[in-house]
Tab-separated table of C-alpha atoms and ligand atoms in Angstrom:
chain	number	residue	atom	x	y	z
X	1484	MET	CA	-231.005	-36.655	-191.086
X	1485	LYS	CA	-228.065	-34.319	-190.547
X	1486	PRO	CA	-227.414	-33.592	-186.862
X	1487	ARG	CA	-227.883	-30.032	-185.636
X	1488	HIS	CA	-224.269	-28.889	-185.741
X	1489	PHE	CA	-223.325	-25.431	-184.449
X	1490	LEU	CA	-220.175	-24.711	-186.440
X	1491	GLU	CA	-220.255	-21.222	-187.977
X	1492	LEU	CA	-222.696	-18.297	-187.672
X	1493	ALA	CA	-222.478	-17.940	-191.464
X	1494	GLU	CA	-224.250	-21.299	-191.879
X	1495	PHE	CA	-227.376	-20.078	-190.090
X	1496	GLU	CA	-230.297	-17.941	-191.150
X	1497	THR	CA	-230.653	-14.821	-189.012
X	1498	ALA	CA	-234.014	-16.028	-187.669
X	1499	ALA	CA	-232.489	-19.227	-186.296
X	1500	LEU	CA	-229.759	-17.275	-184.486
X	1501	ARG	CA	-232.371	-14.836	-183.181
X	1502	ASP	CA	-234.452	-17.730	-181.825
X	1503	MET	CA	-231.408	-18.996	-179.927
X	1504	LEU	CA	-230.717	-15.537	-178.494
X	1505	ASP	CA	-234.341	-15.197	-177.419
X	1506	GLN	CA	-234.080	-18.556	-175.699
X	1507	ALA	CA	-230.824	-17.461	-174.026
X	1508	THR	CA	-232.551	-14.355	-172.665
X	1509	ALA	CA	-235.496	-16.457	-171.502
X	1510	PHE	CA	-233.156	-18.869	-169.694
X	1511	LYS	CA	-231.416	-15.947	-168.020
X	1512	GLY	CA	-234.809	-14.661	-166.909
X	1513	GLY	CA	-235.607	-18.003	-165.293
X	1514	ALA	CA	-237.512	-19.837	-168.053
X	1515	ALA	CA	-238.101	-23.517	-167.364
X	1516	ASN	CA	-235.606	-26.018	-168.732
X	1517	PRO	CA	-236.908	-27.859	-171.786
X	1518	PRO	CA	-236.652	-31.654	-171.615
X	1519	ALA	CA	-234.361	-31.756	-174.690
X	1520	ALA	CA	-231.114	-32.401	-172.813
X	1521	ALA	CA	-232.407	-34.206	-169.738
X	1522	GLY	CA	-230.374	-37.342	-169.096
X	1523	LYS	CA	-228.122	-36.640	-172.097
X	1524	THR	CA	-224.332	-36.487	-172.231
X	1525	LEU	CA	-222.140	-33.835	-173.824
X	1526	ALA	CA	-218.468	-34.562	-174.524
X	1527	LEU	CA	-216.251	-31.507	-174.203
X	1528	LEU	CA	-213.008	-32.045	-176.128
X	1529	PHE	CA	-210.211	-29.560	-175.522
X	1530	GLU	CA	-207.027	-29.509	-177.563
X	1531	ARG	CA	-206.389	-26.062	-176.075
X	1532	PRO	CA	-207.012	-24.665	-172.569
X	1533	SER	CA	-210.219	-22.967	-171.471
X	1534	THR	CA	-211.810	-21.422	-168.418
X	1535	ARG	CA	-215.064	-19.854	-169.639
X	1536	THR	CA	-216.011	-22.310	-172.375
X	1537	ARG	CA	-215.360	-25.337	-170.240
X	1538	VAL	CA	-217.152	-24.199	-167.108
X	1539	SER	CA	-220.093	-22.494	-168.830
X	1540	PHE	CA	-220.836	-25.542	-171.007
X	1541	GLU	CA	-220.615	-27.853	-168.032
X	1542	VAL	CA	-222.923	-25.724	-165.900
X	1543	ALA	CA	-225.367	-25.202	-168.796
X	1544	MET	CA	-225.586	-28.943	-169.415
X	1545	ARG	CA	-226.139	-29.659	-165.727
X	1546	GLN	CA	-228.881	-27.036	-165.536
X	1547	LEU	CA	-230.556	-28.763	-168.489
X	1548	GLY	CA	-230.523	-32.025	-166.577
X	1549	GLY	CA	-227.693	-33.601	-168.546
X	1550	HIS	CA	-224.016	-34.133	-167.858
X	1551	CYS	CA	-220.596	-33.685	-169.398
X	1552	ILE	CA	-217.431	-35.641	-169.968
X	1553	VAL	CA	-214.424	-33.325	-170.263
X	1554	LEU	CA	-211.434	-34.649	-172.198
X	1555	SER	CA	-208.196	-33.242	-173.508
X	1556	ASP	CA	-206.507	-34.705	-176.592
X	1557	ARG	CA	-203.848	-36.069	-174.228
X	1558	ASP	CA	-206.523	-38.177	-172.545
X	1559	MET	CA	-207.630	-39.678	-175.838
X	1560	GLN	CA	-206.218	-41.932	-178.533
X	1561	LEU	CA	-206.711	-38.854	-180.753
X	1562	GLY	CA	-203.476	-37.605	-179.184
X	1563	ARG	CA	-201.751	-40.825	-180.357
X	1564	GLY	CA	-202.916	-40.568	-183.944
X	1565	GLU	CA	-206.419	-42.103	-183.992
X	1566	THR	CA	-208.258	-40.266	-186.727
X	1567	VAL	CA	-210.845	-37.597	-186.074
X	1568	ALA	CA	-213.292	-39.542	-188.260
X	1569	ASP	CA	-212.932	-42.702	-186.170
X	1570	THR	CA	-213.184	-40.668	-182.969
X	1571	ALA	CA	-216.408	-39.130	-184.287
X	1572	ARG	CA	-217.901	-42.521	-185.135
X	1573	VAL	CA	-217.016	-43.931	-181.713
X	1574	LEU	CA	-218.103	-40.959	-179.598
X	1575	SER	CA	-221.411	-40.758	-181.480
X	1576	ARG	CA	-222.240	-44.175	-180.033
X	1577	TYR	CA	-221.775	-42.986	-176.435
X	1578	VAL	CA	-222.699	-39.315	-176.189
X	1579	ASP	CA	-225.497	-37.069	-177.457
X	1580	ALA	CA	-223.382	-34.078	-178.531
X	1581	ILE	CA	-219.711	-33.159	-178.887
X	1582	MET	CA	-218.044	-29.789	-178.393
X	1583	LEU	CA	-214.527	-29.364	-179.777
X	1584	ARG	CA	-211.893	-26.693	-179.163
X	1585	THR	CA	-209.004	-27.077	-181.589
X	1586	ASP	CA	-206.544	-24.968	-183.536
X	1587	ARG	CA	-207.242	-26.892	-186.740
X	1588	VAL	CA	-210.639	-26.000	-188.159
X	1589	ARG	CA	-210.294	-28.996	-190.497
X	1590	LYS	CA	-210.583	-31.266	-187.438
X	1591	LEU	CA	-213.869	-29.656	-186.475
X	1592	GLU	CA	-215.169	-30.103	-190.020
X	1593	GLU	CA	-214.048	-33.726	-190.081
X	1594	LEU	CA	-215.673	-34.364	-186.717
X	1595	ALA	CA	-218.936	-32.876	-187.989
X	1596	GLU	CA	-218.735	-34.893	-191.232
X	1597	HIS	CA	-218.466	-38.191	-189.404
X	1598	ALA	CA	-220.408	-37.644	-186.172
X	1599	THR	CA	-224.048	-38.682	-186.069
X	1600	VAL	CA	-224.684	-36.378	-183.086
X	1601	PRO	CA	-224.507	-32.539	-182.983
X	1602	VAL	CA	-221.023	-31.013	-183.014
X	1603	ILE	CA	-220.441	-27.573	-181.465
X	1604	ASN	CA	-217.536	-25.265	-182.306
X	1605	GLY	CA	-215.875	-24.335	-179.007
X	1606	LEU	CA	-213.235	-22.204	-180.822
X	1607	THR	CA	-210.889	-22.876	-183.705
X	1608	GLU	CA	-208.106	-20.739	-185.134
X	1609	ALA	CA	-210.730	-19.430	-187.569
X	1610	SER	CA	-213.787	-18.677	-185.430
X	1611	HIS	CA	-215.492	-18.613	-182.039
X	1612	PRO	CA	-219.255	-18.554	-182.637
X	1613	CYS	CA	-220.347	-19.370	-179.049
X	1614	GLN	CA	-218.484	-16.250	-177.949
X	1615	LEU	CA	-220.273	-14.084	-180.473
X	1616	MET	CA	-223.703	-15.320	-179.410
X	1617	ALA	CA	-222.886	-14.184	-175.867
X	1618	ASP	CA	-221.436	-10.905	-177.178
X	1619	ILE	CA	-224.511	-9.984	-179.227
X	1620	MET	CA	-226.734	-10.840	-176.267
X	1621	THR	CA	-224.595	-8.647	-173.996
X	1622	PHE	CA	-224.520	-5.664	-176.340
X	1623	GLU	CA	-228.302	-5.798	-176.762
X	1624	GLU	CA	-228.925	-6.053	-173.009
X	1625	HIS	CA	-227.029	-2.798	-172.525
X	1626	ARG	CA	-227.591	-0.834	-175.725
X	1627	GLY	CA	-230.648	-2.303	-177.448
X	1628	PRO	CA	-230.941	-3.931	-180.897
X	1629	ILE	CA	-227.547	-4.241	-182.593
X	1630	GLY	CA	-228.973	-3.966	-186.136
X	1631	GLY	CA	-227.789	-0.722	-187.746
X	1632	GLN	CA	-225.254	0.055	-184.988
X	1633	VAL	CA	-221.568	0.739	-185.602
X	1634	ILE	CA	-219.140	-1.668	-183.924
X	1635	ALA	CA	-215.357	-1.204	-184.082
X	1636	TRP	CA	-212.717	-3.918	-183.744
X	1637	CYS	CA	-209.127	-2.867	-183.014
X	1638	GLY	CA	-206.242	-5.314	-183.144
X	1639	ASP	CA	-205.431	-8.740	-184.501
X	1640	GLY	CA	-207.679	-10.049	-187.295
X	1641	ASN	CA	-207.966	-13.305	-185.341
X	1642	ASN	CA	-210.646	-15.966	-184.828
X	1643	VAL	CA	-212.856	-13.680	-182.723
X	1644	ALA	CA	-212.526	-10.758	-185.177
X	1645	ARG	CA	-213.480	-13.095	-188.026
X	1646	THR	CA	-216.563	-14.237	-186.157
X	1647	TRP	CA	-217.539	-10.591	-185.637
X	1648	VAL	CA	-217.494	-10.367	-189.458
X	1649	GLN	CA	-219.949	-13.270	-189.689
X	1650	ALA	CA	-222.088	-11.718	-186.955
X	1651	ALA	CA	-222.162	-8.311	-188.692
X	1652	VAL	CA	-223.659	-9.930	-191.763
X	1653	ARG	CA	-226.176	-12.090	-189.919
X	1654	PHE	CA	-227.264	-9.430	-187.380
X	1655	GLY	CA	-227.128	-6.450	-189.752
X	1656	PHE	CA	-224.697	-4.070	-188.066
X	1657	THR	CA	-221.810	-2.031	-189.419
X	1658	LEU	CA	-218.410	-3.469	-188.521
X	1659	ARG	CA	-215.277	-1.360	-188.883
X	1660	LEU	CA	-212.111	-3.326	-188.263
X	1661	ALA	CA	-208.735	-1.724	-187.635
X	1662	CYS	CA	-205.997	-4.324	-188.050
X	1663	PRO	CA	-202.266	-4.138	-188.833
X	1664	ASP	CA	-201.525	-5.236	-192.407
X	1665	ALA	CA	-199.467	-8.107	-190.997
X	1666	CYS	CA	-202.475	-9.720	-189.312
X	1667	THR	CA	-205.589	-8.496	-191.035
X	1668	ILE	CA	-208.868	-10.210	-191.977
X	1669	PRO	CA	-208.532	-12.686	-194.870
X	1670	GLY	CA	-209.827	-11.476	-198.222
X	1671	TYR	CA	-212.147	-14.463	-198.734
X	1672	LEU	CA	-214.092	-13.524	-195.608
X	1673	LEU	CA	-214.466	-9.889	-196.657
X	1674	ASP	CA	-215.571	-11.054	-200.114
X	1675	TRP	CA	-218.165	-13.298	-198.473
X	1676	ALA	CA	-219.423	-10.403	-196.314
X	1677	ARG	CA	-219.720	-8.205	-199.402
X	1678	ARG	CA	-221.582	-10.885	-201.364
X	1679	GLU	CA	-223.998	-11.279	-198.458
X	1680	GLY	CA	-224.666	-7.534	-198.413
X	1681	GLY	CA	-222.799	-6.903	-195.150
X	1682	ASP	CA	-221.388	-3.527	-194.121
X	1683	VAL	CA	-217.854	-4.566	-193.147
X	1684	SER	CA	-214.738	-2.486	-193.747
X	1685	VAL	CA	-211.076	-2.765	-192.792
X	1686	THR	CA	-208.624	0.038	-192.137
X	1687	SER	CA	-205.201	0.264	-190.562
X	1688	ASP	CA	-206.237	3.376	-188.609
X	1689	PRO	CA	-207.869	2.587	-185.241
X	1690	ARG	CA	-209.057	6.184	-184.850
X	1691	GLN	CA	-210.984	5.967	-188.079
X	1692	ALA	CA	-212.588	2.665	-187.062
X	1693	VAL	CA	-213.594	3.857	-183.601
X	1694	ALA	CA	-214.947	7.323	-184.514
X	1695	GLY	CA	-218.565	7.424	-183.311
X	1696	ALA	CA	-218.770	3.656	-182.723
X	1697	ARG	CA	-221.247	2.347	-180.152
X	1698	CYS	CA	-218.985	-0.516	-179.130
X	1699	VAL	CA	-215.223	-1.065	-179.273
X	1700	VAL	CA	-213.896	-4.625	-179.200
X	1701	THR	CA	-210.447	-6.155	-179.050
X	1702	ASP	CA	-208.702	-9.404	-178.158
X	1703	CYS	CA	-205.261	-10.669	-177.188
X	1704	TRP	CA	-202.169	-10.133	-179.317
X	1705	VAL	CA	-201.232	-13.807	-179.304
X	1706	SER	CA	-203.968	-16.375	-179.784
X	1707	MET	CA	-203.650	-19.999	-178.745
X	1708	ALA	CA	-203.021	-21.064	-182.354
X	1709	ASP	CA	-200.288	-18.453	-182.879
X	1710	ASP	CA	-196.555	-18.807	-182.466
X	1711	PRO	CA	-196.019	-17.725	-178.836
X	1712	LYS	CA	-192.962	-15.765	-180.013
X	1713	ARG	CA	-194.973	-13.813	-182.557
X	1714	ASP	CA	-193.781	-10.249	-183.251
X	1715	CYS	CA	-196.477	-8.142	-181.566
X	1716	ARG	CA	-194.960	-4.739	-182.327
X	1717	PRO	CA	-197.390	-3.974	-185.175
X	1718	LEU	CA	-200.274	-4.399	-182.692
X	1719	ALA	CA	-199.043	-1.896	-180.106
X	1720	SER	CA	-200.625	1.139	-181.763
X	1721	PHE	CA	-204.004	-0.641	-181.831
X	1722	GLN	CA	-204.332	-0.724	-178.047
X	1723	VAL	CA	-207.767	0.258	-176.779
X	1724	ASN	CA	-207.120	2.939	-174.175
X	1725	ALA	CA	-208.929	5.979	-172.797
X	1726	ALA	CA	-207.681	8.222	-175.628
X	1727	LEU	CA	-209.090	5.848	-178.258
X	1728	MET	CA	-212.376	5.299	-176.375
X	1729	ALA	CA	-212.804	9.089	-176.252
X	1730	LEU	CA	-213.352	9.030	-180.031
X	1731	ALA	CA	-216.218	6.529	-179.791
X	1732	ALA	CA	-219.856	7.443	-179.147
X	1733	GLU	CA	-220.481	9.048	-175.770
X	1734	ASP	CA	-222.240	5.937	-174.469
X	1735	ALA	CA	-219.938	3.440	-176.190
X	1736	VAL	CA	-219.225	0.158	-174.438
X	1737	PHE	CA	-216.030	-1.899	-174.452
X	1738	MET	CA	-216.006	-5.657	-175.081
X	1739	HIS	CA	-213.354	-8.387	-174.931
X	1740	CYS	CA	-213.872	-12.156	-174.920
X	1741	LEU	CA	-211.183	-12.651	-172.215
X	1742	PRO	CA	-208.619	-13.662	-171.146
X	1743	ALA	CA	-207.263	-10.082	-171.284
X	1744	HIS	CA	-203.743	-8.697	-171.033
X	1745	ARG	CA	-203.852	-5.313	-169.338
X	1746	GLY	CA	-201.314	-2.945	-170.860
X	1747	GLU	CA	-201.200	-4.866	-174.161
X	1748	GLU	CA	-204.363	-4.922	-176.296
X	1749	VAL	CA	-206.303	-2.891	-173.715
X	1750	SER	CA	-205.346	-0.495	-170.930
X	1751	ALA	CA	-206.332	-1.453	-167.391
X	1752	GLU	CA	-208.286	1.786	-167.206
X	1753	VAL	CA	-210.615	0.709	-170.020
X	1754	LEU	CA	-210.845	-2.973	-169.136
X	1755	ASP	CA	-211.713	-2.236	-165.510
X	1756	GLY	CA	-213.602	0.981	-166.273
X	1757	PRO	CA	-217.325	1.782	-166.262
X	1758	ARG	CA	-217.809	1.163	-170.009
X	1759	SER	CA	-216.423	-2.338	-169.886
X	1760	LEU	CA	-218.884	-5.224	-170.310
X	1761	VAL	CA	-216.283	-7.966	-170.244
X	1762	PHE	CA	-217.604	-9.845	-167.221
X	1763	GLU	CA	-221.201	-9.543	-168.426
X	1764	GLU	CA	-220.025	-11.130	-171.695
X	1765	ALA	CA	-218.313	-13.930	-169.810
X	1766	GLY	CA	-221.455	-14.480	-167.733
X	1767	ASN	CA	-223.663	-14.637	-170.799
X	1768	ARG	CA	-221.633	-17.501	-172.248
X	1769	LEU	CA	-223.669	-19.692	-169.888
X	1770	TRP	CA	-227.062	-18.554	-171.207
X	1771	ALA	CA	-226.046	-18.424	-174.855
X	1772	GLN	CA	-224.581	-21.921	-174.766
X	1773	LYS	CA	-227.517	-23.267	-172.811
X	1774	ALA	CA	-229.713	-22.058	-175.672
X	1775	ILE	CA	-227.363	-23.563	-178.272
X	1776	LEU	CA	-227.504	-26.903	-176.423
X	1777	ALA	CA	-231.303	-26.787	-176.148
X	1778	TRP	CA	-231.482	-26.179	-179.901
X	1779	ALA	CA	-228.895	-28.808	-180.833
X	1780	LEU	CA	-230.426	-31.488	-178.618
X	1781	GLY	CA	-234.065	-30.495	-179.241
V	679	LIG	N1	-213.485	-16.460	-174.126
V	679	LIG	C1	-213.192	-17.768	-174.005
V	679	LIG	O1	-213.536	-18.596	-174.837
V	679	LIG	O2	-212.542	-18.085	-172.854
V	679	LIG	P1	-211.879	-19.486	-172.482
V	679	LIG	O3	-210.653	-19.649	-173.362
V	679	LIG	O4	-211.531	-19.362	-171.038
V	679	LIG	O5	-212.861	-20.581	-172.743
V	680	LIG	N1	-208.264	-15.223	-179.815
V	680	LIG	C1	-208.136	-15.956	-178.582
V	680	LIG	C2	-209.474	-16.171	-177.964
V	680	LIG	C3	-209.451	-16.872	-176.638
V	680	LIG	C4	-210.820	-17.130	-176.088
V	680	LIG	C5	-207.432	-17.276	-178.845
V	680	LIG	O1	-207.749	-17.925	-179.830
V	680	LIG	O2	-206.556	-17.649	-178.063
């Protein structure tokens, strides 16, 4: 039987994602821990740094009565050329689930192909599904069901933006993305969203994307997988600031997966302002991932 991998939102039926979000909300409300993960071990593999993902997974696993082993590629023979497939076969004999953060989505896929235990996507250059589970949960806590709402993304068409595309399709909301032509959403993903009946559009005008939106989202100019010397000038006019937020719905919220760069993708005024849900989002990573673990190990 195929292990319960959590790789991409697109691979799930809406109902399965909804069940996980319901469980996340129940955990946050104090629901008892299911026995699924008790005494089990989760390996957290990081080829890139992390604050939220690392700590929230570790705390979630401990709350569930299990434990974690945290490793970077430098700690492992993976960093000296051992294949991902062999690593998967070996780790599957010791641990009950594996989370991987990498900037090569192919490595995640290879890990999932060869592991006999669940593999969880802890961010790749292409997506960040754990983040989006926490983001949907956060939006709904503050503004009710996300289905039918208008969400605007302003900035780089990066891994988080691409996962918002998957989420728009699975959770049935309208997503308007404003991205510079130089770093927009790949055509194959927009084609997929269209085929799936999603309401996803891309513009190069942030004002058009944000007009009347219930939520405005952005992320850093330079992602971990990008060239650190990337030319960010095309992104400057996509900054989420008070003037842009003024075009959104009156009760619009602001979201950002963090880490944030005040004065770049978002003004300090917005990030630290009353509409910002960024720390609620970060907090909900714990509950969302606890639910993902309970599902994967159940
Ligand atoms: N948002 C997020 O994944 O944060 P970390 O890089 O700190 O894990
Ligand atoms: N887009 C960012 C997200 C960090 C959580 C990155 O990939 O670096």
